[in-house]
Amino acid sequence: MPNFEGKAQVVSEIKEKFQGSSGVVIADYRGITVAQATKLRAQLRQAGVEYRVLKNTMVSRAANEVGIEGLDVYLEGPTAVAFSADPVAPAKVIAEFAKEVKNFKIKGGVVEGKVVDSEGVKVLAELPSREVLLTQVVRGMQAPLVGMVNVLQGPIRKMGYALEEVRKLKEAQA
Protein backbone atom coordinates (compact mmCIF):
# COMPACT_ATOMS: atom_id res chain seq x y z
CA MET A 1 0.00 0.00 0.00
CA PRO A 2 2.69 2.60 0.74
CA ASN A 3 3.96 2.27 -2.85
CA PHE A 4 0.47 3.04 -4.19
CA GLU A 5 0.20 6.11 -1.97
CA GLY A 6 3.58 7.36 -3.17
CA LYS A 7 2.54 6.95 -6.80
CA ALA A 8 -0.78 8.67 -6.12
CA GLN A 9 1.09 11.61 -4.62
CA VAL A 10 3.41 11.84 -7.65
CA VAL A 11 0.39 11.75 -9.98
CA SER A 12 -1.20 14.49 -7.89
CA GLU A 13 1.97 16.63 -8.16
CA ILE A 14 2.11 16.13 -11.95
CA LYS A 15 -1.57 17.02 -12.16
CA GLU A 16 -0.90 20.28 -10.28
CA LYS A 17 1.99 21.02 -12.66
CA PHE A 18 -0.30 20.51 -15.67
CA GLN A 19 -2.94 22.79 -14.15
CA GLY A 20 -0.40 25.52 -13.33
CA SER A 21 1.38 25.40 -16.69
CA SER A 22 0.52 27.07 -19.98
CA GLY A 23 3.38 25.36 -21.76
CA VAL A 24 4.56 21.77 -21.41
CA VAL A 25 7.17 20.10 -23.60
CA ILE A 26 7.79 16.35 -23.68
CA ALA A 27 11.17 15.12 -24.86
CA ASP A 28 13.20 11.95 -25.28
CA TYR A 29 16.50 12.45 -23.49
CA ARG A 30 18.21 9.19 -24.55
CA GLY A 31 21.81 9.59 -25.62
CA ILE A 32 22.66 12.84 -23.86
CA THR A 33 25.53 13.03 -21.43
CA VAL A 34 25.28 14.08 -17.80
CA ALA A 35 27.08 17.33 -18.65
CA GLN A 36 24.56 18.08 -21.41
CA ALA A 37 21.65 17.27 -19.11
CA THR A 38 23.09 19.57 -16.43
CA LYS A 39 23.51 22.35 -18.98
CA LEU A 40 19.90 21.90 -20.15
CA ARG A 41 18.57 21.95 -16.59
CA ALA A 42 20.49 25.17 -15.88
CA GLN A 43 19.12 26.85 -19.02
CA LEU A 44 15.58 25.76 -18.17
CA ARG A 45 15.91 26.89 -14.56
CA GLN A 46 17.14 30.28 -15.75
CA ALA A 47 14.05 30.57 -18.00
CA GLY A 48 11.73 29.67 -15.10
CA VAL A 49 10.93 26.20 -16.40
CA GLU A 50 10.68 23.08 -14.25
CA TYR A 51 12.23 20.01 -15.89
CA ARG A 52 11.63 16.48 -14.61
CA VAL A 53 12.14 12.93 -15.78
CA LEU A 54 8.84 11.14 -15.14
CA LYS A 55 7.22 7.77 -15.66
CA ASN A 56 4.96 7.67 -18.69
CA THR A 57 2.09 5.99 -16.85
CA MET A 58 2.05 8.69 -14.17
CA VAL A 59 2.15 11.51 -16.73
CA SER A 60 -0.63 9.81 -18.69
CA ARG A 61 -2.78 9.38 -15.59
CA ALA A 62 -2.27 12.99 -14.50
CA ALA A 63 -3.01 14.31 -18.00
CA ASN A 64 -6.22 12.29 -18.19
CA GLU A 65 -7.32 13.57 -14.77
CA VAL A 66 -6.76 17.15 -15.91
CA GLY A 67 -8.66 16.52 -19.16
CA ILE A 68 -5.75 16.56 -21.60
CA GLU A 69 -6.42 13.92 -24.23
CA GLY A 70 -4.12 12.63 -26.97
CA LEU A 71 -0.89 12.89 -24.98
CA ASP A 72 -0.41 9.11 -24.69
CA VAL A 73 0.99 9.00 -28.24
CA TYR A 74 4.05 10.94 -27.06
CA LEU A 75 4.59 8.93 -23.89
CA GLU A 76 6.74 6.15 -25.31
CA GLY A 77 10.24 5.39 -24.07
CA PRO A 78 12.20 7.60 -21.67
CA THR A 79 10.35 10.85 -21.09
CA ALA A 80 11.41 14.21 -19.71
CA VAL A 81 8.78 16.87 -19.16
CA ALA A 82 9.30 20.64 -18.93
CA PHE A 83 6.53 22.67 -17.23
CA SER A 84 6.19 26.46 -17.40
CA ALA A 85 3.62 29.19 -16.84
CA ASP A 86 4.96 30.81 -20.03
CA PRO A 87 3.78 28.79 -23.05
CA VAL A 88 6.82 29.73 -25.18
CA ALA A 89 9.72 29.46 -22.68
CA PRO A 90 10.11 25.67 -22.50
CA ALA A 91 9.70 25.31 -26.27
CA LYS A 92 12.40 27.93 -26.97
CA VAL A 93 14.99 26.47 -24.60
CA ILE A 94 14.38 22.83 -25.52
CA ALA A 95 14.25 23.50 -29.28
CA GLU A 96 17.55 25.39 -29.07
CA PHE A 97 19.08 22.54 -27.06
CA ALA A 98 17.75 19.96 -29.57
CA LYS A 99 19.53 21.85 -32.38
CA GLU A 100 22.83 21.58 -30.49
CA VAL A 101 22.41 17.98 -29.29
CA LYS A 102 21.17 15.72 -32.08
CA ASN A 103 20.30 12.79 -29.76
CA PHE A 104 17.80 14.91 -27.84
CA LYS A 105 14.36 14.65 -29.47
CA ILE A 106 11.23 16.69 -28.90
CA LYS A 107 8.22 14.37 -28.80
CA GLY A 108 5.38 16.84 -28.39
CA GLY A 109 3.79 19.14 -25.87
CA VAL A 110 0.78 20.86 -24.44
CA VAL A 111 0.01 24.53 -25.04
CA GLU A 112 -2.87 26.11 -23.14
CA GLY A 113 -4.42 22.65 -22.65
CA LYS A 114 -4.11 21.54 -26.28
CA VAL A 115 -1.76 18.75 -27.36
CA VAL A 116 0.74 19.64 -30.12
CA ASP A 117 3.26 17.50 -31.97
CA SER A 118 7.00 18.13 -32.21
CA GLU A 119 6.54 20.42 -35.23
CA GLY A 120 4.02 22.49 -33.25
CA VAL A 121 6.55 22.85 -30.44
CA LYS A 122 9.23 23.95 -32.94
CA VAL A 123 6.87 26.53 -34.47
CA LEU A 124 6.07 27.81 -30.99
CA ALA A 125 9.79 28.09 -30.26
CA GLU A 126 10.24 30.38 -33.27
CA LEU A 127 7.71 32.90 -31.97
CA PRO A 128 9.12 36.12 -30.56
CA SER A 129 9.06 36.51 -26.79
CA ARG A 130 5.99 37.83 -24.99
CA GLU A 131 7.63 41.22 -24.48
CA VAL A 132 8.42 41.55 -28.19
CA LEU A 133 4.86 40.61 -29.15
CA LEU A 134 3.44 43.15 -26.69
CA THR A 135 5.78 45.80 -28.08
CA GLN A 136 4.60 45.03 -31.60
CA VAL A 137 0.96 45.31 -30.54
CA VAL A 138 1.56 48.63 -28.78
CA ARG A 139 3.50 49.95 -31.78
CA GLY A 140 0.64 48.93 -34.06
CA MET A 141 -1.85 50.74 -31.85
CA GLN A 142 0.41 53.78 -31.51
CA ALA A 143 1.05 54.37 -35.23
CA PRO A 144 -2.48 55.62 -36.12
CA LEU A 145 -2.51 57.85 -33.06
CA VAL A 146 0.83 59.44 -33.98
CA GLY A 147 -0.46 60.01 -37.52
CA MET A 148 -3.62 61.63 -36.21
CA VAL A 149 -1.62 63.93 -33.91
CA ASN A 150 0.55 65.00 -36.85
CA VAL A 151 -2.53 65.72 -38.98
CA LEU A 152 -4.14 67.74 -36.18
CA GLN A 153 -0.93 69.71 -35.62
CA GLY A 154 -0.75 70.68 -39.30
CA PRO A 155 -3.16 73.66 -39.14
CA ILE A 156 -1.57 74.86 -35.90
CA ARG A 157 1.86 74.70 -37.52
CA LYS A 158 0.62 76.59 -40.56
CA MET A 159 -0.88 79.24 -38.28
CA GLY A 160 2.50 79.56 -36.55
CA TYR A 161 4.26 79.98 -39.92
CA ALA A 162 1.70 82.64 -40.96
CA LEU A 163 2.14 84.55 -37.70
CA GLU A 164 5.92 84.42 -38.11
CA GLU A 165 5.60 85.88 -41.63
CA VAL A 166 3.31 88.66 -40.31
CA ARG A 167 5.90 89.43 -37.62
CA LYS A 168 8.67 89.64 -40.23
CA LEU A 169 6.55 91.97 -42.41
CA LYS A 170 5.82 94.26 -39.48
CA GLU A 171 9.52 94.32 -38.57
CA ALA A 172 10.41 95.16 -42.15
CA GLN A 173 7.85 98.01 -42.21
CA ALA A 174 9.06 99.45 -38.92
Coordinates of N, CA, C and O in Angstrom, one line a residue:
M1 N 0.8 -1.2 0.0 CA 0.0 0.0 0.0 C 0.8 1.3 0.0 O 0.5 2.2 -0.7
P2 N 1.9 1.3 0.7 CA 2.7 2.6 0.7 C 3.2 3.0 -0.7 O 3.2 4.2 -1.0
N3 N 3.5 2.0 -1.5 CA 4.0 2.3 -2.9 C 2.9 2.9 -3.7 O 3.1 3.9 -4.4
F4 N 1.6 2.5 -3.5 CA 0.5 3.0 -4.2 C 0.2 4.5 -3.8 O 0.0 5.3 -4.6
E5 N 0.4 4.7 -2.5 CA 0.2 6.1 -2.0 C 1.3 7.0 -2.5 O 1.0 8.2 -2.9
G6 N 2.5 6.6 -2.6 CA 3.6 7.4 -3.2 C 3.3 7.7 -4.6 O 3.5 8.8 -5.1
K7 N 2.8 6.7 -5.4 CA 2.5 7.0 -6.8 C 1.4 7.9 -6.9 O 1.4 8.8 -7.8
A8 N 0.4 7.8 -6.1 CA -0.8 8.7 -6.1 C -0.3 10.1 -5.8 O -0.9 11.0 -6.4
Q9 N 0.6 10.3 -4.9 CA 1.1 11.6 -4.6 C 1.9 12.2 -5.8 O 1.7 13.4 -6.1
V10 N 2.7 11.4 -6.5 CA 3.4 11.8 -7.6 C 2.4 12.2 -8.7 O 2.6 13.3 -9.4
V11 N 1.4 11.4 -9.0 CA 0.4 11.8 -10.0 C -0.3 13.1 -9.6 O -0.5 13.9 -10.5
S12 N -0.6 13.3 -8.4 CA -1.2 14.5 -7.9 C -0.3 15.7 -8.2 O -0.8 16.8 -8.6
E13 N 1.0 15.5 -7.9 CA 2.0 16.6 -8.2 C 2.0 17.0 -9.7 O 2.0 18.1 -10.0
I14 N 2.1 15.9 -10.5 CA 2.1 16.1 -11.9 C 0.8 16.8 -12.4 O 0.9 17.7 -13.2
K15 N -0.3 16.4 -11.8 CA -1.6 17.0 -12.2 C -1.6 18.5 -11.8 O -2.0 19.3 -12.6
E16 N -1.0 18.9 -10.7 CA -0.9 20.3 -10.3 C 0.0 21.0 -11.3 O -0.3 22.2 -11.6
K17 N 1.1 20.4 -11.7 CA 2.0 21.0 -12.7 C 1.3 21.3 -14.0 O 1.4 22.4 -14.6
F18 N 0.5 20.3 -14.4 CA -0.3 20.5 -15.7 C -1.3 21.7 -15.5 O -1.4 22.5 -16.4
Q19 N -2.0 21.7 -14.4 CA -2.9 22.8 -14.1 C -2.3 24.2 -14.0 O -2.9 25.2 -14.5
G20 N -1.1 24.2 -13.5 CA -0.4 25.5 -13.3 C 0.5 25.9 -14.5 O 1.1 27.0 -14.4
S21 N 0.5 25.1 -15.6 CA 1.4 25.4 -16.7 C 0.6 25.7 -17.9 O -0.4 25.1 -18.3
S22 N 1.1 26.7 -18.7 CA 0.5 27.1 -20.0 C 1.3 26.3 -21.1 O 0.8 26.1 -22.1
G23 N 2.5 26.0 -20.8 CA 3.4 25.4 -21.8 C 4.1 24.1 -21.2 O 4.7 24.2 -20.1
V24 N 3.9 23.0 -21.8 CA 4.6 21.8 -21.4 C 5.2 21.2 -22.6 O 4.6 21.1 -23.7
V25 N 6.5 20.8 -22.5 CA 7.2 20.1 -23.6 C 7.6 18.7 -23.1 O 8.2 18.6 -22.0
I26 N 7.4 17.7 -24.0 CA 7.8 16.4 -23.7 C 8.9 16.0 -24.6 O 8.8 16.2 -25.8
A27 N 10.0 15.4 -24.1 CA 11.2 15.1 -24.9 C 11.7 13.7 -24.5 O 11.5 13.2 -23.4
D28 N 12.5 13.2 -25.5 CA 13.2 12.0 -25.3 C 14.7 12.3 -25.0 O 15.3 12.9 -25.9
Y29 N 15.2 12.0 -23.9 CA 16.5 12.5 -23.5 C 17.6 11.4 -23.7 O 18.7 11.6 -23.3
R30 N 17.2 10.3 -24.3 CA 18.2 9.2 -24.6 C 19.4 9.7 -25.3 O 19.3 10.5 -26.3
G31 N 20.6 9.3 -24.9 CA 21.8 9.6 -25.6 C 22.5 10.9 -25.2 O 23.5 11.2 -25.8
I32 N 22.0 11.6 -24.3 CA 22.7 12.8 -23.9 C 23.5 12.5 -22.6 O 23.2 11.7 -21.8
T33 N 24.6 13.3 -22.5 CA 25.5 13.0 -21.4 C 25.0 13.8 -20.2 O 24.1 14.6 -20.3
V34 N 25.6 13.4 -19.1 CA 25.3 14.1 -17.8 C 25.6 15.6 -17.9 O 24.8 16.4 -17.4
A35 N 26.7 15.9 -18.5 CA 27.1 17.3 -18.6 C 26.1 18.1 -19.5 O 25.7 19.2 -19.2
Q36 N 25.6 17.4 -20.6 CA 24.6 18.1 -21.4 C 23.2 18.2 -20.7 O 22.6 19.3 -20.8
A37 N 22.9 17.2 -19.9 CA 21.6 17.3 -19.1 C 21.7 18.4 -18.1 O 20.8 19.1 -17.8
T38 N 22.9 18.5 -17.4 CA 23.1 19.6 -16.4 C 23.0 20.9 -17.1 O 22.4 21.9 -16.5
K39 N 23.6 21.1 -18.3 CA 23.5 22.4 -19.0 C 22.1 22.7 -19.3 O 21.6 23.8 -19.2
L40 N 21.3 21.7 -19.8 CA 19.9 21.9 -20.2 C 19.1 22.3 -18.9 O 18.3 23.3 -19.0
R41 N 19.3 21.6 -17.8 CA 18.6 22.0 -16.6 C 18.9 23.4 -16.2 O 18.0 24.1 -15.7
A42 N 20.1 23.8 -16.3 CA 20.5 25.2 -15.9 C 19.8 26.2 -16.8 O 19.3 27.2 -16.3
Q43 N 19.8 25.9 -18.1 CA 19.1 26.8 -19.0 C 17.6 26.9 -18.7 O 17.0 28.0 -18.8
L44 N 17.0 25.8 -18.5 CA 15.6 25.8 -18.2 C 15.3 26.5 -16.9 O 14.3 27.2 -16.8
R45 N 16.1 26.2 -15.9 CA 15.9 26.9 -14.6 C 16.0 28.4 -14.7 O 15.2 29.2 -14.1
Q46 N 17.0 28.9 -15.5 CA 17.1 30.3 -15.8 C 15.9 30.9 -16.5 O 15.6 32.0 -16.2
A47 N 15.2 30.1 -17.3 CA 14.0 30.6 -18.0 C 12.8 30.4 -17.2 O 11.7 30.7 -17.6
G48 N 12.9 29.9 -16.0 CA 11.7 29.7 -15.1 C 10.9 28.4 -15.4 O 9.7 28.4 -15.2
V49 N 11.6 27.4 -16.0 CA 10.9 26.2 -16.4 C 11.4 25.1 -15.5 O 12.5 24.9 -15.2
E50 N 10.4 24.3 -15.1 CA 10.7 23.1 -14.2 C 10.8 21.9 -15.2 O 9.9 21.6 -16.0
Y51 N 11.9 21.1 -15.0 CA 12.2 20.0 -15.9 C 12.3 18.8 -15.0 O 13.1 18.8 -14.1
R52 N 11.6 17.7 -15.4 CA 11.6 16.5 -14.6 C 11.6 15.3 -15.5 O 10.9 15.3 -16.6
V53 N 12.2 14.2 -15.1 CA 12.1 12.9 -15.8 C 11.0 12.2 -15.0 O 11.1 12.0 -13.8
L54 N 10.0 11.8 -15.8 CA 8.8 11.1 -15.1 C 8.5 9.8 -15.8 O 8.8 9.6 -17.0
K55 N 7.7 9.0 -15.1 CA 7.2 7.8 -15.7 C 6.0 8.1 -16.6 O 5.2 8.9 -16.2
N56 N 6.0 7.4 -17.7 CA 5.0 7.7 -18.7 C 3.6 7.4 -18.1 O 2.6 8.2 -18.4
T57 N 3.4 6.3 -17.4 CA 2.1 6.0 -16.9 C 1.6 7.1 -15.9 O 0.4 7.4 -15.9
M58 N 2.5 7.6 -15.1 CA 2.0 8.7 -14.2 C 1.7 10.0 -14.9 O 0.7 10.6 -14.6
V59 N 2.5 10.3 -15.9 CA 2.2 11.5 -16.7 C 0.8 11.3 -17.4 O 0.0 12.2 -17.5
S60 N 0.6 10.1 -18.0 CA -0.6 9.8 -18.7 C -1.8 9.9 -17.8 O -2.8 10.5 -18.1
R61 N -1.7 9.3 -16.6 CA -2.8 9.4 -15.6 C -3.1 10.8 -15.2 O -4.3 11.2 -15.1
A62 N -2.1 11.6 -14.9 CA -2.3 13.0 -14.5 C -2.9 13.8 -15.6 O -3.8 14.6 -15.4
A63 N -2.5 13.6 -16.9 CA -3.0 14.3 -18.0 C -4.5 14.0 -18.2 O -5.3 14.9 -18.4
N64 N -4.8 12.7 -18.1 CA -6.2 12.3 -18.2 C -7.1 12.9 -17.1 O -8.2 13.3 -17.4
E65 N -6.6 13.0 -15.9 CA -7.3 13.6 -14.8 C -7.6 15.1 -15.0 O -8.6 15.6 -14.6
V66 N -6.6 15.7 -15.6 CA -6.8 17.2 -15.9 C -7.7 17.4 -17.1 O -8.2 18.5 -17.3
G67 N -7.8 16.4 -18.0 CA -8.7 16.5 -19.2 C -7.9 16.7 -20.4 O -8.4 17.1 -21.5
I68 N -6.6 16.4 -20.4 CA -5.7 16.6 -21.6 C -5.8 15.2 -22.3 O -5.3 14.2 -21.8
E69 N -6.3 15.2 -23.5 CA -6.4 13.9 -24.2 C -5.5 13.9 -25.4 O -5.3 15.0 -26.0
G70 N -5.0 12.8 -25.8 CA -4.1 12.6 -27.0 C -2.6 12.7 -26.6 O -1.8 12.7 -27.5
L71 N -2.3 12.8 -25.4 CA -0.9 12.9 -25.0 C -0.2 11.5 -24.9 O 1.0 11.5 -25.0
D72 N -1.0 10.5 -24.8 CA -0.4 9.1 -24.7 C 0.5 8.7 -25.9 O 1.4 7.9 -25.7
V73 N 0.2 9.3 -27.0 CA 1.0 9.0 -28.2 C 2.5 9.4 -28.0 O 3.4 8.7 -28.5
Y74 N 2.7 10.4 -27.3 CA 4.0 10.9 -27.1 C 4.7 10.4 -25.8 O 5.9 10.7 -25.6
L75 N 4.0 9.5 -25.1 CA 4.6 8.9 -23.9 C 5.1 7.5 -24.1 O 4.6 6.5 -23.6
E76 N 6.1 7.4 -25.0 CA 6.7 6.2 -25.3 C 8.2 6.3 -25.0 O 8.8 7.3 -25.4
G77 N 8.8 5.3 -24.4 CA 10.2 5.4 -24.1 C 10.5 6.4 -23.0 O 9.6 6.9 -22.3
P78 N 11.8 6.7 -22.7 CA 12.2 7.6 -21.7 C 11.6 9.0 -21.9 O 11.7 9.5 -23.1
T79 N 11.0 9.6 -20.9 CA 10.3 10.8 -21.1 C 10.8 11.9 -20.1 O 10.8 11.6 -18.9
A80 N 11.1 13.1 -20.6 CA 11.4 14.2 -19.7 C 10.3 15.2 -20.0 O 10.0 15.4 -21.2
V81 N 9.9 15.9 -19.0 CA 8.8 16.9 -19.2 C 9.2 18.2 -18.6 O 9.7 18.3 -17.5
A82 N 9.0 19.3 -19.4 CA 9.3 20.6 -18.9 C 8.0 21.4 -18.8 O 7.2 21.5 -19.7
F83 N 7.8 21.9 -17.6 CA 6.5 22.7 -17.2 C 6.9 24.2 -17.1 O 7.9 24.5 -16.4
S84 N 6.0 25.0 -17.6 CA 6.2 26.5 -17.4 C 4.9 27.2 -17.5 O 4.0 26.8 -18.2
A85 N 4.8 28.3 -16.8 CA 3.6 29.2 -16.8 C 3.6 29.9 -18.2 O 2.6 30.3 -18.7
D86 N 4.8 30.2 -18.7 CA 5.0 30.8 -20.0 C 4.9 29.7 -21.1 O 5.6 28.8 -21.1
P87 N 3.9 29.8 -22.0 CA 3.8 28.8 -23.0 C 5.0 28.7 -24.0 O 5.2 27.6 -24.6
V88 N 5.7 29.7 -24.2 CA 6.8 29.7 -25.2 C 8.2 29.3 -24.6 O 9.0 28.7 -25.3
A89 N 8.4 29.7 -23.3 CA 9.7 29.5 -22.7 C 10.3 28.0 -22.8 O 11.4 27.9 -23.3
P90 N 9.5 27.0 -22.4 CA 10.1 25.7 -22.5 C 10.4 25.3 -23.9 O 11.4 24.6 -24.2
A91 N 9.5 25.7 -24.9 CA 9.7 25.3 -26.3 C 11.0 26.0 -26.8 O 11.7 25.3 -27.5
K92 N 11.2 27.2 -26.5 CA 12.4 27.9 -27.0 C 13.7 27.3 -26.5 O 14.6 27.0 -27.3
V93 N 13.8 27.0 -25.2 CA 15.0 26.5 -24.6 C 15.2 25.1 -25.1 O 16.4 24.7 -25.5
I94 N 14.2 24.2 -25.1 CA 14.4 22.8 -25.5 C 14.7 22.7 -27.0 O 15.5 21.9 -27.5
A95 N 14.0 23.5 -27.8 CA 14.3 23.5 -29.3 C 15.7 23.9 -29.6 O 16.3 23.3 -30.4
E96 N 16.2 24.9 -28.9 CA 17.6 25.4 -29.1 C 18.5 24.3 -28.7 O 19.5 24.0 -29.3
F97 N 18.2 23.6 -27.5 CA 19.1 22.5 -27.1 C 19.1 21.4 -28.1 O 20.1 20.8 -28.3
A98 N 17.9 21.1 -28.6 CA 17.8 20.0 -29.6 C 18.5 20.2 -30.8 O 19.0 19.3 -31.5
K99 N 18.7 21.5 -31.2 CA 19.5 21.8 -32.4 C 21.0 21.5 -32.1 O 21.7 21.1 -33.0
E100 N 21.4 21.8 -30.9 CA 22.8 21.6 -30.5 C 23.1 20.1 -30.3 O 24.2 19.6 -30.7
V101 N 22.2 19.4 -29.6 CA 22.4 18.0 -29.3 C 21.5 17.1 -30.1 O 20.3 17.1 -29.9
K102 N 22.0 16.5 -31.1 CA 21.2 15.7 -32.1 C 20.4 14.5 -31.5 O 19.4 14.1 -32.0
N103 N 21.0 13.9 -30.4 CA 20.3 12.8 -29.8 C 19.0 13.2 -29.0 O 18.2 12.4 -28.8
F104 N 18.9 14.4 -28.6 CA 17.8 14.9 -27.8 C 16.6 15.2 -28.8 O 16.8 16.0 -29.7
K105 N 15.5 14.5 -28.6 CA 14.4 14.6 -29.5 C 13.1 15.2 -28.7 O 12.8 14.8 -27.6
I106 N 12.5 16.1 -29.4 CA 11.2 16.7 -28.9 C 10.1 15.8 -29.4 O 10.0 15.5 -30.6
K107 N 9.3 15.3 -28.4 CA 8.2 14.4 -28.8 C 6.9 15.1 -29.1 O 6.2 14.8 -30.0
G108 N 6.6 16.1 -28.2 CA 5.4 16.8 -28.4 C 5.2 17.8 -27.2 O 6.2 18.0 -26.5
G109 N 4.0 18.2 -27.0 CA 3.8 19.1 -25.9 C 2.3 19.5 -25.7 O 1.5 19.0 -26.4
V110 N 2.1 20.4 -24.7 CA 0.8 20.9 -24.4 C 0.9 22.4 -24.3 O 1.7 22.9 -23.6
V111 N 0.0 23.1 -25.1 CA 0.0 24.5 -25.0 C -1.4 25.0 -24.7 O -2.3 24.7 -25.5
E112 N -1.6 25.6 -23.6 CA -2.9 26.1 -23.1 C -3.9 25.0 -23.2 O -5.0 25.2 -23.6
G113 N -3.5 23.8 -22.7 CA -4.4 22.6 -22.6 C -4.6 21.8 -23.9 O -5.3 20.9 -23.9
K114 N -4.0 22.3 -25.0 CA -4.1 21.5 -26.3 C -2.8 20.8 -26.6 O -1.7 21.4 -26.5
V115 N -2.9 19.6 -27.0 CA -1.8 18.8 -27.4 C -1.2 19.1 -28.7 O -2.0 19.3 -29.7
V116 N 0.1 19.3 -28.8 CA 0.7 19.6 -30.1 C 1.9 18.6 -30.4 O 2.4 18.1 -29.4
D117 N 2.2 18.4 -31.6 CA 3.3 17.5 -32.0 C 4.6 18.2 -31.9 O 4.7 19.4 -31.6
S118 N 5.7 17.5 -32.3 CA 7.0 18.1 -32.2 C 7.1 19.3 -33.1 O 7.8 20.3 -32.8
E119 N 6.5 19.3 -34.3 CA 6.5 20.4 -35.2 C 5.8 21.6 -34.6 O 6.3 22.8 -34.8
G120 N 4.7 21.4 -33.9 CA 4.0 22.5 -33.3 C 4.9 23.1 -32.2 O 4.9 24.4 -32.0
V121 N 5.6 22.3 -31.5 CA 6.6 22.9 -30.4 C 7.6 23.7 -31.1 O 8.0 24.8 -30.6
K122 N 8.2 23.2 -32.2 CA 9.2 24.0 -32.9 C 8.7 25.3 -33.5 O 9.4 26.3 -33.4
V123 N 7.5 25.3 -34.0 CA 6.9 26.5 -34.5 C 6.7 27.5 -33.3 O 7.0 28.7 -33.4
L124 N 6.2 27.0 -32.2 CA 6.1 27.8 -31.0 C 7.4 28.4 -30.5 O 7.5 29.6 -30.1
A125 N 8.5 27.6 -30.7 CA 9.8 28.1 -30.3 C 10.3 29.2 -31.1 O 11.1 30.1 -30.7
E126 N 9.8 29.3 -32.4 CA 10.2 30.4 -33.3 C 9.5 31.7 -33.1 O 9.9 32.7 -33.6
L127 N 8.4 31.7 -32.3 CA 7.7 32.9 -32.0 C 8.6 33.9 -31.2 O 9.4 33.5 -30.4
P128 N 8.4 35.2 -31.4 CA 9.1 36.1 -30.6 C 8.6 36.0 -29.1 O 7.6 35.5 -28.8
S129 N 9.4 36.6 -28.2 CA 9.1 36.5 -26.8 C 7.8 37.3 -26.5 O 7.4 38.2 -27.3
R130 N 7.2 37.1 -25.4 CA 6.0 37.8 -25.0 C 6.2 39.3 -25.0 O 5.3 40.1 -25.5
E131 N 7.3 39.8 -24.5 CA 7.6 41.2 -24.5 C 7.7 41.8 -25.9 O 7.2 42.9 -26.1
V132 N 8.3 41.1 -26.8 CA 8.4 41.6 -28.2 C 7.0 41.6 -28.8 O 6.7 42.6 -29.5
L133 N 6.2 40.6 -28.6 CA 4.9 40.6 -29.2 C 4.0 41.8 -28.6 O 3.3 42.4 -29.3
L134 N 4.2 42.0 -27.3 CA 3.4 43.1 -26.7 C 3.9 44.5 -27.3 O 3.1 45.4 -27.5
T135 N 5.2 44.6 -27.5 CA 5.8 45.8 -28.1 C 5.2 46.0 -29.5 O 4.9 47.1 -29.9
Q136 N 5.1 44.9 -30.2 CA 4.6 45.0 -31.6 C 3.1 45.5 -31.6 O 2.7 46.3 -32.4
V137 N 2.4 44.9 -30.6 CA 1.0 45.3 -30.5 C 0.8 46.8 -30.2 O 0.1 47.5 -30.8
V138 N 1.6 47.2 -29.2 CA 1.6 48.6 -28.8 C 2.0 49.5 -29.9 O 1.4 50.6 -30.2
R139 N 3.0 49.2 -30.6 CA 3.5 49.9 -31.8 C 2.4 50.0 -32.8 O 2.2 51.1 -33.5
G140 N 1.7 48.9 -33.1 CA 0.6 48.9 -34.1 C -0.5 49.8 -33.6 O -1.1 50.5 -34.5
M141 N -0.8 49.9 -32.3 CA -1.9 50.7 -31.8 C -1.4 52.2 -31.8 O -2.2 53.1 -32.0
Q142 N -0.1 52.4 -31.6 CA 0.4 53.8 -31.5 C 0.5 54.5 -32.9 O 0.3 55.7 -32.9
A143 N 0.8 53.8 -33.9 CA 1.0 54.4 -35.2 C -0.1 55.2 -35.7 O 0.1 56.4 -36.1
P144 N -1.4 54.7 -35.7 CA -2.5 55.6 -36.1 C -2.6 56.9 -35.2 O -3.0 57.9 -35.7
L145 N -2.4 56.7 -33.9 CA -2.5 57.9 -33.1 C -1.5 58.9 -33.4 O -1.8 60.1 -33.4
V146 N -0.2 58.5 -33.6 CA 0.8 59.4 -34.0 C 0.5 60.1 -35.3 O 0.6 61.4 -35.4
G147 N 0.0 59.4 -36.3 CA -0.5 60.0 -37.5 C -1.6 61.0 -37.3 O -1.5 62.1 -37.9
M148 N -2.5 60.7 -36.5 CA -3.6 61.6 -36.2 C -3.1 62.9 -35.5 O -3.5 64.0 -35.9
V149 N -2.2 62.8 -34.6 CA -1.6 63.9 -33.9 C -0.9 64.8 -34.9 O -1.0 66.0 -34.9
N150 N -0.1 64.2 -35.8 CA 0.5 65.0 -36.8 C -0.4 65.7 -37.8 O -0.2 66.9 -38.1
V151 N -1.5 65.1 -38.1 CA -2.5 65.7 -39.0 C -3.2 66.9 -38.2 O -3.4 68.0 -38.8
L152 N -3.5 66.7 -37.0 CA -4.1 67.7 -36.2 C -3.2 68.9 -35.9 O -3.6 70.0 -35.8
Q153 N -1.9 68.6 -35.9 CA -0.9 69.7 -35.6 C -0.7 70.5 -36.9 O -0.1 71.6 -36.8
G154 N -1.0 70.0 -38.0 CA -0.7 70.7 -39.3 C -1.3 72.1 -39.3 O -0.6 73.1 -39.6
P155 N -2.6 72.3 -39.1 CA -3.2 73.7 -39.1 C -2.5 74.6 -38.1 O -2.3 75.8 -38.4
I156 N -2.2 74.0 -36.9 CA -1.6 74.9 -35.9 C -0.2 75.3 -36.4 O 0.2 76.5 -36.2
R157 N 0.5 74.4 -37.0 CA 1.9 74.7 -37.5 C 1.8 75.8 -38.6 O 2.5 76.7 -38.6
K158 N 0.8 75.6 -39.5 CA 0.6 76.6 -40.6 C 0.3 78.0 -40.0 O 0.7 79.0 -40.5
M159 N -0.5 78.0 -38.9 CA -0.9 79.2 -38.3 C 0.4 79.9 -37.7 O 0.6 81.1 -37.8
G160 N 1.2 79.1 -37.1 CA 2.5 79.6 -36.6 C 3.4 80.1 -37.6 O 4.0 81.2 -37.5
Y161 N 3.5 79.5 -38.8 CA 4.3 80.0 -39.9 C 3.7 81.3 -40.4 O 4.4 82.3 -40.7
A162 N 2.4 81.4 -40.5 CA 1.7 82.6 -41.0 C 2.0 83.8 -40.0 O 2.3 84.9 -40.4
L163 N 1.9 83.5 -38.7 CA 2.1 84.5 -37.7 C 3.6 85.0 -37.8 O 3.9 86.2 -37.6
E164 N 4.5 84.1 -38.0 CA 5.9 84.4 -38.1 C 6.2 85.3 -39.3 O 6.9 86.3 -39.3
E165 N 5.5 85.0 -40.5 CA 5.6 85.9 -41.6 C 5.0 87.3 -41.4 O 5.6 88.3 -41.8
V166 N 3.9 87.4 -40.7 CA 3.3 88.7 -40.3 C 4.3 89.4 -39.4 O 4.5 90.7 -39.6
R167 N 4.9 88.8 -38.5 CA 5.9 89.4 -37.6 C 7.1 90.0 -38.4 O 7.5 91.1 -38.2
K168 N 7.6 89.2 -39.4 CA 8.7 89.6 -40.2 C 8.3 90.9 -41.1 O 9.1 91.8 -41.3
L169 N 7.0 90.8 -41.6 CA 6.5 92.0 -42.4 C 6.5 93.2 -41.6 O 6.9 94.3 -42.0
K170 N 5.9 93.1 -40.4 CA 5.8 94.3 -39.5 C 7.2 94.8 -39.1 O 7.4 96.0 -39.0
E171 N 8.1 93.9 -38.9 CA 9.5 94.3 -38.6 C 10.1 95.1 -39.8 O 10.8 96.1 -39.6
A172 N 9.9 94.6 -41.0 CA 10.4 95.2 -42.2 C 9.8 96.6 -42.4 O 10.5 97.5 -42.8
Q173 N 8.5 96.7 -42.0 CA 7.9 98.0 -42.2 C 8.3 99.0 -41.2 O 8.3 100.2 -41.4
A174 N 8.7 98.5 -40.0 CA 9.1 99.4 -38.9 C 10.4 100.0 -39.0 O 11.2 100.2 -39.8

